Amino acid sequence: MNKFNSLDKSYLEQRKVAHETCRLFAKSPSKGNLKRIKNLFAHSGEGVIIEAGFHCDYGNQIVIGDRTFININCTVLDAPINEGAISIGDDCLIGPNVQLLAVSHAIPPTERLNKENFAAPITIGNNVWIGAGVIVLAGVTIGDNAVVGAGSVVTKDIAANTVVAGNPAVKIKDI
């Protein structure tokens, strides 16, 4: 994980713009406001659908593949640096109330006083289904065709073609 200071003036301004764009979309999930959300991203593929309630902190390191569906109230805590990138593949299904958290804080109390953030990328492969209420933590990779059961907390990488569930998420079976 790499550090960045989210209280830096340029980051505060960038976050303010992203938050306002997300608020506008939440109030009025029109095609125009969806386009504004997608314009925040590094890349948004063809046929991407994002439902109301989407929130991100910056957006500039978010990459979404073709035909991905993001359901209501998705929270993406991304970072404005490469280490905080969120990459979602083609044909993914992201359930309601999913949280993708590429940003965290230090564990030692004295280090937290600096208010610095730590960031590590989240990579989601192609044709992944992430169930409702899932939390994916920083530094995690989810392989192609994986399924993450509703309510799971993903703390470690998930192999392709597997079903995982629980807190922490563990392998249930191969598919």
mmCIF file with all atom_site columns, C-alpha atoms in Angstrom:
data_model
loop_
_atom_site.group_PDB
_atom_site.id
_atom_site.type_symbol
_atom_site.label_atom_id
_atom_site.label_alt_id
_atom_site.label_comp_id
_atom_site.label_asym_id
_atom_site.label_entity_id
_atom_site.label_seq_id
_atom_site.pdbx_PDB_ins_code
_atom_site.Cartn_x
_atom_site.Cartn_y
_atom_site.Cartn_z
_atom_site.occupancy
_atom_site.B_iso_or_equiv
_atom_site.pdbx_formal_charge
_atom_site.auth_seq_id
_atom_site.auth_comp_id
_atom_site.auth_asym_id
_atom_site.auth_atom_id
_atom_site.pdbx_PDB_model_num
ATOM 1   C CA . MET A 1 1   ? 0.000   0.000   0.000   1.00 0.00 ? 1   MET A CA 1
ATOM 2   C CA . ASN A 1 2   ? 1.173   3.486   -0.845  1.00 0.00 ? 2   ASN A CA 1
ATOM 3   C CA . LYS A 1 3   ? 0.471   6.677   1.085   1.00 0.00 ? 3   LYS A CA 1
ATOM 4   C CA . PHE A 1 4   ? -1.235  9.844   -0.059  1.00 0.00 ? 4   PHE A CA 1
ATOM 5   C CA . ASN A 1 5   ? -2.620  12.828  1.829   1.00 0.00 ? 5   ASN A CA 1
ATOM 6   C CA . SER A 1 6   ? -6.300  13.246  1.032   1.00 0.00 ? 6   SER A CA 1
ATOM 7   C CA . LEU A 1 7   ? -6.280  16.640  2.780   1.00 0.00 ? 7   LEU A CA 1
ATOM 8   C CA . ASP A 1 8   ? -3.952  18.111  0.127   1.00 0.00 ? 8   ASP A CA 1
ATOM 9   C CA . LYS A 1 9   ? -5.719  21.089  -1.513  1.00 0.00 ? 9   LYS A CA 1
ATOM 10  C CA . SER A 1 10  ? -5.703  19.621  -5.023  1.00 0.00 ? 10  SER A CA 1
ATOM 11  C CA . TYR A 1 11  ? -7.172  16.342  -3.767  1.00 0.00 ? 11  TYR A CA 1
ATOM 12  C CA . LEU A 1 12  ? -9.841  18.185  -1.763  1.00 0.00 ? 12  LEU A CA 1
ATOM 13  C CA . GLU A 1 13  ? -10.894 20.075  -4.901  1.00 0.00 ? 13  GLU A CA 1
ATOM 14  C CA . GLN A 1 14  ? -10.931 16.932  -7.040  1.00 0.00 ? 14  GLN A CA 1
ATOM 15  C CA . ARG A 1 15  ? -13.011 15.105  -4.406  1.00 0.00 ? 15  ARG A CA 1
ATOM 16  C CA . LYS A 1 16  ? -15.416 18.042  -4.175  1.00 0.00 ? 16  LYS A CA 1
ATOM 17  C CA . VAL A 1 17  ? -16.060 17.883  -7.934  1.00 0.00 ? 17  VAL A CA 1
ATOM 18  C CA . ALA A 1 18  ? -16.577 14.097  -7.860  1.00 0.00 ? 18  ALA A CA 1
ATOM 19  C CA . HIS A 1 19  ? -18.893 14.283  -4.828  1.00 0.00 ? 19  HIS A CA 1
ATOM 20  C CA . GLU A 1 20  ? -21.018 17.011  -6.438  1.00 0.00 ? 20  GLU A CA 1
ATOM 21  C CA . THR A 1 21  ? -21.264 14.980  -9.656  1.00 0.00 ? 21  THR A CA 1
ATOM 22  C CA . CYS A 1 22  ? -22.383 11.942  -7.650  1.00 0.00 ? 22  CYS A CA 1
ATOM 23  C CA . ARG A 1 23  ? -24.910 14.032  -5.694  1.00 0.00 ? 23  ARG A CA 1
ATOM 24  C CA . LEU A 1 24  ? -26.428 15.362  -8.924  1.00 0.00 ? 24  LEU A CA 1
ATOM 25  C CA . PHE A 1 25  ? -26.750 11.811  -10.254 1.00 0.00 ? 25  PHE A CA 1
ATOM 26  C CA . ALA A 1 26  ? -28.348 10.621  -6.987  1.00 0.00 ? 26  ALA A CA 1
ATOM 27  C CA . LYS A 1 27  ? -30.933 13.430  -7.160  1.00 0.00 ? 27  LYS A CA 1
ATOM 28  C CA . SER A 1 28  ? -31.618 12.955  -10.855 1.00 0.00 ? 28  SER A CA 1
ATOM 29  C CA . PRO A 1 29  ? -30.280 9.726   -12.408 1.00 0.00 ? 29  PRO A CA 1
ATOM 30  C CA . SER A 1 30  ? -30.734 11.063  -15.937 1.00 0.00 ? 30  SER A CA 1
ATOM 31  C CA . LYS A 1 31  ? -28.648 10.099  -18.965 1.00 0.00 ? 31  LYS A CA 1
ATOM 32  C CA . GLY A 1 32  ? -26.894 13.463  -18.770 1.00 0.00 ? 32  GLY A CA 1
ATOM 33  C CA . ASN A 1 33  ? -25.901 13.006  -15.139 1.00 0.00 ? 33  ASN A CA 1
ATOM 34  C CA . LEU A 1 34  ? -24.828 9.417   -15.829 1.00 0.00 ? 34  LEU A CA 1
ATOM 35  C CA . LYS A 1 35  ? -22.603 10.762  -18.602 1.00 0.00 ? 35  LYS A CA 1
ATOM 36  C CA . ARG A 1 36  ? -21.067 13.208  -16.108 1.00 0.00 ? 36  ARG A CA 1
ATOM 37  C CA . ILE A 1 37  ? -20.304 10.296  -13.738 1.00 0.00 ? 37  ILE A CA 1
ATOM 38  C CA . LYS A 1 38  ? -18.703 8.283   -16.536 1.00 0.00 ? 38  LYS A CA 1
ATOM 39  C CA . ASN A 1 39  ? -16.631 11.303  -17.580 1.00 0.00 ? 39  ASN A CA 1
ATOM 40  C CA . LEU A 1 40  ? -14.962 11.207  -14.153 1.00 0.00 ? 40  LEU A CA 1
ATOM 41  C CA . PHE A 1 41  ? -13.572 7.740   -14.930 1.00 0.00 ? 41  PHE A CA 1
ATOM 42  C CA . ALA A 1 42  ? -10.322 6.846   -16.651 1.00 0.00 ? 42  ALA A CA 1
ATOM 43  C CA . HIS A 1 43  ? -12.466 4.571   -18.852 1.00 0.00 ? 43  HIS A CA 1
ATOM 44  C CA . SER A 1 44  ? -16.103 3.498   -19.057 1.00 0.00 ? 44  SER A CA 1
ATOM 45  C CA . GLY A 1 45  ? -16.893 0.789   -21.605 1.00 0.00 ? 45  GLY A CA 1
ATOM 46  C CA . GLU A 1 46  ? -19.850 0.399   -23.941 1.00 0.00 ? 46  GLU A CA 1
ATOM 47  C CA . GLY A 1 47  ? -23.210 -0.457  -22.402 1.00 0.00 ? 47  GLY A CA 1
ATOM 48  C CA . VAL A 1 48  ? -22.211 0.277   -18.784 1.00 0.00 ? 48  VAL A CA 1
ATOM 49  C CA . ILE A 1 49  ? -25.243 0.823   -16.548 1.00 0.00 ? 49  ILE A CA 1
ATOM 50  C CA . ILE A 1 50  ? -24.907 2.570   -13.197 1.00 0.00 ? 50  ILE A CA 1
ATOM 51  C CA . GLU A 1 51  ? -27.968 2.919   -10.995 1.00 0.00 ? 51  GLU A CA 1
ATOM 52  C CA . ALA A 1 52  ? -28.723 5.848   -8.661  1.00 0.00 ? 52  ALA A CA 1
ATOM 53  C CA . GLY A 1 53  ? -26.812 6.274   -5.431  1.00 0.00 ? 53  GLY A CA 1
ATOM 54  C CA . PHE A 1 54  ? -23.356 5.703   -6.946  1.00 0.00 ? 54  PHE A CA 1
ATOM 55  C CA . HIS A 1 55  ? -20.570 7.430   -5.020  1.00 0.00 ? 55  HIS A CA 1
ATOM 56  C CA . CYS A 1 56  ? -16.850 7.733   -5.685  1.00 0.00 ? 56  CYS A CA 1
ATOM 57  C CA . ASP A 1 57  ? -14.165 9.966   -4.190  1.00 0.00 ? 57  ASP A CA 1
ATOM 58  C CA . TYR A 1 58  ? -12.173 10.876  -7.303  1.00 0.00 ? 58  TYR A CA 1
ATOM 59  C CA . GLY A 1 59  ? -13.032 8.686   -10.299 1.00 0.00 ? 59  GLY A CA 1
ATOM 60  C CA . ASN A 1 60  ? -9.891  9.357   -12.328 1.00 0.00 ? 60  ASN A CA 1
ATOM 61  C CA . GLN A 1 61  ? -8.425  5.904   -11.593 1.00 0.00 ? 61  GLN A CA 1
ATOM 62  C CA . ILE A 1 62  ? -11.663 3.942   -12.168 1.00 0.00 ? 62  ILE A CA 1
ATOM 63  C CA . VAL A 1 63  ? -11.806 1.661   -15.230 1.00 0.00 ? 63  VAL A CA 1
ATOM 64  C CA . ILE A 1 64  ? -15.028 -0.177  -16.106 1.00 0.00 ? 64  ILE A CA 1
ATOM 65  C CA . GLY A 1 65  ? -15.287 -2.685  -18.946 1.00 0.00 ? 65  GLY A CA 1
ATOM 66  C CA . ASP A 1 66  ? -18.119 -3.214  -21.410 1.00 0.00 ? 66  ASP A CA 1
ATOM 67  C CA . ARG A 1 67  ? -21.658 -4.245  -20.419 1.00 0.00 ? 67  ARG A CA 1
ATOM 68  C CA . THR A 1 68  ? -21.073 -4.014  -16.653 1.00 0.00 ? 68  THR A CA 1
ATOM 69  C CA . PHE A 1 69  ? -24.075 -3.340  -14.405 1.00 0.00 ? 69  PHE A CA 1
ATOM 70  C CA . ILE A 1 70  ? -23.665 -1.477  -11.103 1.00 0.00 ? 70  ILE A CA 1
ATOM 71  C CA . ASN A 1 71  ? -26.764 -1.575  -8.928  1.00 0.00 ? 71  ASN A CA 1
ATOM 72  C CA . ILE A 1 72  ? -28.027 1.074   -6.481  1.00 0.00 ? 72  ILE A CA 1
ATOM 73  C CA . ASN A 1 73  ? -25.930 2.653   -3.745  1.00 0.00 ? 73  ASN A CA 1
ATOM 74  C CA . CYS A 1 74  ? -22.491 1.485   -4.810  1.00 0.00 ? 74  CYS A CA 1
ATOM 75  C CA . THR A 1 75  ? -19.678 3.184   -2.878  1.00 0.00 ? 75  THR A CA 1
ATOM 76  C CA . VAL A 1 76  ? -16.228 3.323   -4.437  1.00 0.00 ? 76  VAL A CA 1
ATOM 77  C CA . LEU A 1 77  ? -13.489 4.746   -2.215  1.00 0.00 ? 77  LEU A CA 1
ATOM 78  C CA . ASP A 1 78  ? -10.821 5.222   -4.827  1.00 0.00 ? 78  ASP A CA 1
ATOM 79  C CA . ALA A 1 79  ? -7.609  7.234   -4.705  1.00 0.00 ? 79  ALA A CA 1
ATOM 80  C CA . PRO A 1 80  ? -6.274  9.786   -7.171  1.00 0.00 ? 80  PRO A CA 1
ATOM 81  C CA . ILE A 1 81  ? -3.047  7.762   -7.520  1.00 0.00 ? 81  ILE A CA 1
ATOM 82  C CA . ASN A 1 82  ? -2.393  4.547   -9.487  1.00 0.00 ? 82  ASN A CA 1
ATOM 83  C CA . GLU A 1 83  ? -2.191  2.531   -6.288  1.00 0.00 ? 83  GLU A CA 1
ATOM 84  C CA . GLY A 1 84  ? -5.819  3.422   -5.583  1.00 0.00 ? 84  GLY A CA 1
ATOM 85  C CA . ALA A 1 85  ? -7.163  2.306   -8.934  1.00 0.00 ? 85  ALA A CA 1
ATOM 86  C CA . ILE A 1 86  ? -10.378 0.340   -9.254  1.00 0.00 ? 86  ILE A CA 1
ATOM 87  C CA . SER A 1 87  ? -10.615 -1.878  -12.328 1.00 0.00 ? 87  SER A CA 1
ATOM 88  C CA . ILE A 1 88  ? -13.850 -3.701  -13.147 1.00 0.00 ? 88  ILE A CA 1
ATOM 89  C CA . GLY A 1 89  ? -13.903 -6.055  -16.145 1.00 0.00 ? 89  GLY A CA 1
ATOM 90  C CA . ASP A 1 90  ? -16.450 -6.737  -18.859 1.00 0.00 ? 90  ASP A CA 1
ATOM 91  C CA . ASP A 1 91  ? -19.903 -8.217  -18.159 1.00 0.00 ? 91  ASP A CA 1
ATOM 92  C CA . CYS A 1 92  ? -19.761 -7.812  -14.363 1.00 0.00 ? 92  CYS A CA 1
ATOM 93  C CA . LEU A 1 93  ? -22.773 -7.639  -12.068 1.00 0.00 ? 93  LEU A CA 1
ATOM 94  C CA . ILE A 1 94  ? -22.291 -5.452  -8.988  1.00 0.00 ? 94  ILE A CA 1
ATOM 95  C CA . GLY A 1 95  ? -25.142 -5.843  -6.502  1.00 0.00 ? 95  GLY A CA 1
ATOM 96  C CA . PRO A 1 96  ? -26.848 -3.148  -4.439  1.00 0.00 ? 96  PRO A CA 1
ATOM 97  C CA . ASN A 1 97  ? -24.946 -1.539  -1.560  1.00 0.00 ? 97  ASN A CA 1
ATOM 98  C CA . VAL A 1 98  ? -21.551 -2.894  -2.617  1.00 0.00 ? 98  VAL A CA 1
ATOM 99  C CA . GLN A 1 99  ? -18.471 -1.118  -1.260  1.00 0.00 ? 99  GLN A CA 1
ATOM 100 C CA . LEU A 1 100 ? -15.145 -1.157  -3.117  1.00 0.00 ? 100 LEU A CA 1
ATOM 101 C CA . LEU A 1 101 ? -12.618 0.300   -0.654  1.00 0.00 ? 101 LEU A CA 1
ATOM 102 C CA . ALA A 1 102 ? -9.181  0.864   -2.187  1.00 0.00 ? 102 ALA A CA 1
ATOM 103 C CA . VAL A 1 103 ? -8.329  3.388   0.539   1.00 0.00 ? 103 VAL A CA 1
ATOM 104 C CA . SER A 1 104 ? -7.564  2.761   4.202   1.00 0.00 ? 104 SER A CA 1
ATOM 105 C CA . HIS A 1 105 ? -5.742  4.267   7.192   1.00 0.00 ? 105 HIS A CA 1
ATOM 106 C CA . ALA A 1 106 ? -2.785  3.226   9.330   1.00 0.00 ? 106 ALA A CA 1
ATOM 107 C CA . ILE A 1 107 ? -3.430  0.850   12.218  1.00 0.00 ? 107 ILE A CA 1
ATOM 108 C CA . PRO A 1 108 ? -0.966  2.317   14.771  1.00 0.00 ? 108 PRO A CA 1
ATOM 109 C CA . PRO A 1 109 ? -2.737  5.224   16.545  1.00 0.00 ? 109 PRO A CA 1
ATOM 110 C CA . THR A 1 110 ? 0.231   7.587   16.283  1.00 0.00 ? 110 THR A CA 1
ATOM 111 C CA . GLU A 1 111 ? 0.382   7.105   12.491  1.00 0.00 ? 111 GLU A CA 1
ATOM 112 C CA . ARG A 1 112 ? -3.342  7.798   12.153  1.00 0.00 ? 112 ARG A CA 1
ATOM 113 C CA . LEU A 1 113 ? -2.813  11.253  13.689  1.00 0.00 ? 113 LEU A CA 1
ATOM 114 C CA . ASN A 1 114 ? -1.188  12.332  10.392  1.00 0.00 ? 114 ASN A CA 1
ATOM 115 C CA . LYS A 1 115 ? -4.507  11.676  8.618   1.00 0.00 ? 115 LYS A CA 1
ATOM 116 C CA . GLU A 1 116 ? -2.629  10.069  5.723   1.00 0.00 ? 116 GLU A CA 1
ATOM 117 C CA . ASN A 1 117 ? -4.385  7.503   3.599   1.00 0.00 ? 117 ASN A CA 1
ATOM 118 C CA . PHE A 1 118 ? -3.053  4.242   2.258   1.00 0.00 ? 118 PHE A CA 1
ATOM 119 C CA . ALA A 1 119 ? -4.203  2.956   -1.094  1.00 0.00 ? 119 ALA A CA 1
ATOM 120 C CA . ALA A 1 120 ? -3.915  -0.336  -2.977  1.00 0.00 ? 120 ALA A CA 1
ATOM 121 C CA . PRO A 1 121 ? -5.733  -1.262  -6.195  1.00 0.00 ? 121 PRO A CA 1
ATOM 122 C CA . ILE A 1 122 ? -8.811  -3.435  -6.498  1.00 0.00 ? 122 ILE A CA 1
ATOM 123 C CA . THR A 1 123 ? -9.029  -5.530  -9.665  1.00 0.00 ? 123 THR A CA 1
ATOM 124 C CA . ILE A 1 124 ? -12.234 -7.327  -10.642 1.00 0.00 ? 124 ILE A CA 1
ATOM 125 C CA . GLY A 1 125 ? -12.009 -9.700  -13.619 1.00 0.00 ? 125 GLY A CA 1
ATOM 126 C CA . ASN A 1 126 ? -14.535 -10.358 -16.371 1.00 0.00 ? 126 ASN A CA 1
ATOM 127 C CA . ASN A 1 127 ? -18.006 -11.833 -15.797 1.00 0.00 ? 127 ASN A CA 1
ATOM 128 C CA . VAL A 1 128 ? -17.794 -11.477 -12.002 1.00 0.00 ? 128 VAL A CA 1
ATOM 129 C CA . TRP A 1 129 ? -20.951 -11.357 -9.889  1.00 0.00 ? 129 TRP A CA 1
ATOM 130 C CA . ILE A 1 130 ? -20.623 -9.458  -6.618  1.00 0.00 ? 130 ILE A CA 1
ATOM 131 C CA . GLY A 1 131 ? -23.715 -9.930  -4.456  1.00 0.00 ? 131 GLY A CA 1
ATOM 132 C CA . ALA A 1 132 ? -25.599 -7.348  -2.427  1.00 0.00 ? 132 ALA A CA 1
ATOM 133 C CA . GLY A 1 133 ? -23.818 -5.698  0.473   1.00 0.00 ? 133 GLY A CA 1
ATOM 134 C CA . VAL A 1 134 ? -20.353 -7.066  -0.325  1.00 0.00 ? 134 VAL A CA 1
ATOM 135 C CA . ILE A 1 135 ? -17.303 -5.157  0.921   1.00 0.00 ? 135 ILE A CA 1
ATOM 136 C CA . VAL A 1 136 ? -14.064 -5.525  -1.064  1.00 0.00 ? 136 VAL A CA 1
ATOM 137 C CA . LEU A 1 137 ? -10.932 -4.238  0.674   1.00 0.00 ? 137 LEU A CA 1
ATOM 138 C CA . ALA A 1 138 ? -7.810  -2.606  -0.751  1.00 0.00 ? 138 ALA A CA 1
ATOM 139 C CA . GLY A 1 139 ? -5.311  -4.749  -2.628  1.00 0.00 ? 139 GLY A CA 1
ATOM 140 C CA . VAL A 1 140 ? -7.773  -7.485  -3.618  1.00 0.00 ? 140 VAL A CA 1
ATOM 141 C CA . THR A 1 141 ? -8.003  -9.159  -7.036  1.00 0.00 ? 141 THR A CA 1
ATOM 142 C CA . ILE A 1 142 ? -11.131 -11.118 -7.968  1.00 0.00 ? 142 ILE A CA 1
ATOM 143 C CA . GLY A 1 143 ? -10.608 -13.562 -10.838 1.00 0.00 ? 143 GLY A CA 1
ATOM 144 C CA . ASP A 1 144 ? -12.763 -14.039 -13.938 1.00 0.00 ? 144 ASP A CA 1
ATOM 145 C CA . ASN A 1 145 ? -16.189 -15.681 -13.500 1.00 0.00 ? 145 ASN A CA 1
ATOM 146 C CA . ALA A 1 146 ? -16.020 -15.590 -9.686  1.00 0.00 ? 146 ALA A CA 1
ATOM 147 C CA . VAL A 1 147 ? -19.151 -15.162 -7.573  1.00 0.00 ? 147 VAL A CA 1
ATOM 148 C CA . VAL A 1 148 ? -19.051 -13.345 -4.221  1.00 0.00 ? 148 VAL A CA 1
ATOM 149 C CA . GLY A 1 149 ? -22.028 -14.142 -1.985  1.00 0.00 ? 149 GLY A CA 1
ATOM 150 C CA . ALA A 1 150 ? -24.171 -11.386 -0.530  1.00 0.00 ? 150 ALA A CA 1
ATOM 151 C CA . GLY A 1 151 ? -22.860 -9.758  2.625   1.00 0.00 ? 151 GLY A CA 1
ATOM 152 C CA . SER A 1 152 ? -19.321 -11.075 2.220   1.00 0.00 ? 152 SER A CA 1
ATOM 153 C CA . VAL A 1 153 ? -16.191 -9.184  3.221   1.00 0.00 ? 153 VAL A CA 1
ATOM 154 C CA . VAL A 1 154 ? -13.397 -9.833  0.733   1.00 0.00 ? 154 VAL A CA 1
ATOM 155 C CA . THR A 1 155 ? -9.999  -9.429  2.402   1.00 0.00 ? 155 THR A CA 1
ATOM 156 C CA . LYS A 1 156 ? -7.866  -11.635 0.110   1.00 0.00 ? 156 LYS A CA 1
ATOM 157 C CA . ASP A 1 157 ? -7.604  -12.452 -3.592  1.00 0.00 ? 157 ASP A CA 1
ATOM 158 C CA . ILE A 1 158 ? -10.296 -14.706 -5.070  1.00 0.00 ? 158 ILE A CA 1
ATOM 159 C CA . ALA A 1 159 ? -9.391  -17.262 -7.716  1.00 0.00 ? 159 ALA A CA 1
ATOM 160 C CA . ALA A 1 160 ? -11.174 -17.357 -11.057 1.00 0.00 ? 160 ALA A CA 1
ATOM 161 C CA . ASN A 1 161 ? -14.177 -19.690 -11.398 1.00 0.00 ? 161 ASN A CA 1
ATOM 162 C CA . THR A 1 162 ? -14.921 -19.925 -7.683  1.00 0.00 ? 162 THR A CA 1
ATOM 163 C CA . VAL A 1 163 ? -17.795 -19.074 -5.373  1.00 0.00 ? 163 VAL A CA 1
ATOM 164 C CA . VAL A 1 164 ? -16.878 -17.384 -2.080  1.00 0.00 ? 164 VAL A CA 1
ATOM 165 C CA . ALA A 1 165 ? -18.960 -16.142 0.832   1.00 0.00 ? 165 ALA A CA 1
ATOM 166 C CA . GLY A 1 166 ? -18.691 -15.078 4.445   1.00 0.00 ? 166 GLY A CA 1
ATOM 167 C CA . ASN A 1 167 ? -16.773 -12.711 6.679   1.00 0.00 ? 167 ASN A CA 1
ATOM 168 C CA . PRO A 1 168 ? -14.013 -13.039 5.784   1.00 0.00 ? 168 PRO A CA 1
ATOM 169 C CA . ALA A 1 169 ? -14.981 -14.516 2.413   1.00 0.00 ? 169 ALA A CA 1
ATOM 170 C CA . VAL A 1 170 ? -13.845 -18.112 1.939   1.00 0.00 ? 170 VAL A CA 1
ATOM 171 C CA . LYS A 1 171 ? -14.101 -20.485 -0.986  1.00 0.00 ? 171 LYS A CA 1
ATOM 172 C CA . ILE A 1 172 ? -17.357 -22.455 -1.097  1.00 0.00 ? 172 ILE A CA 1
ATOM 173 C CA . LYS A 1 173 ? -16.849 -24.281 -4.373  1.00 0.00 ? 173 LYS A CA 1
ATOM 174 C CA . ASP A 1 174 ? -15.420 -24.217 -7.888  1.00 0.00 ? 174 ASP A CA 1
ATOM 175 C CA . ILE A 1 175 ? -17.682 -23.410 -10.839 1.00 0.00 ? 175 ILE A CA 1
#
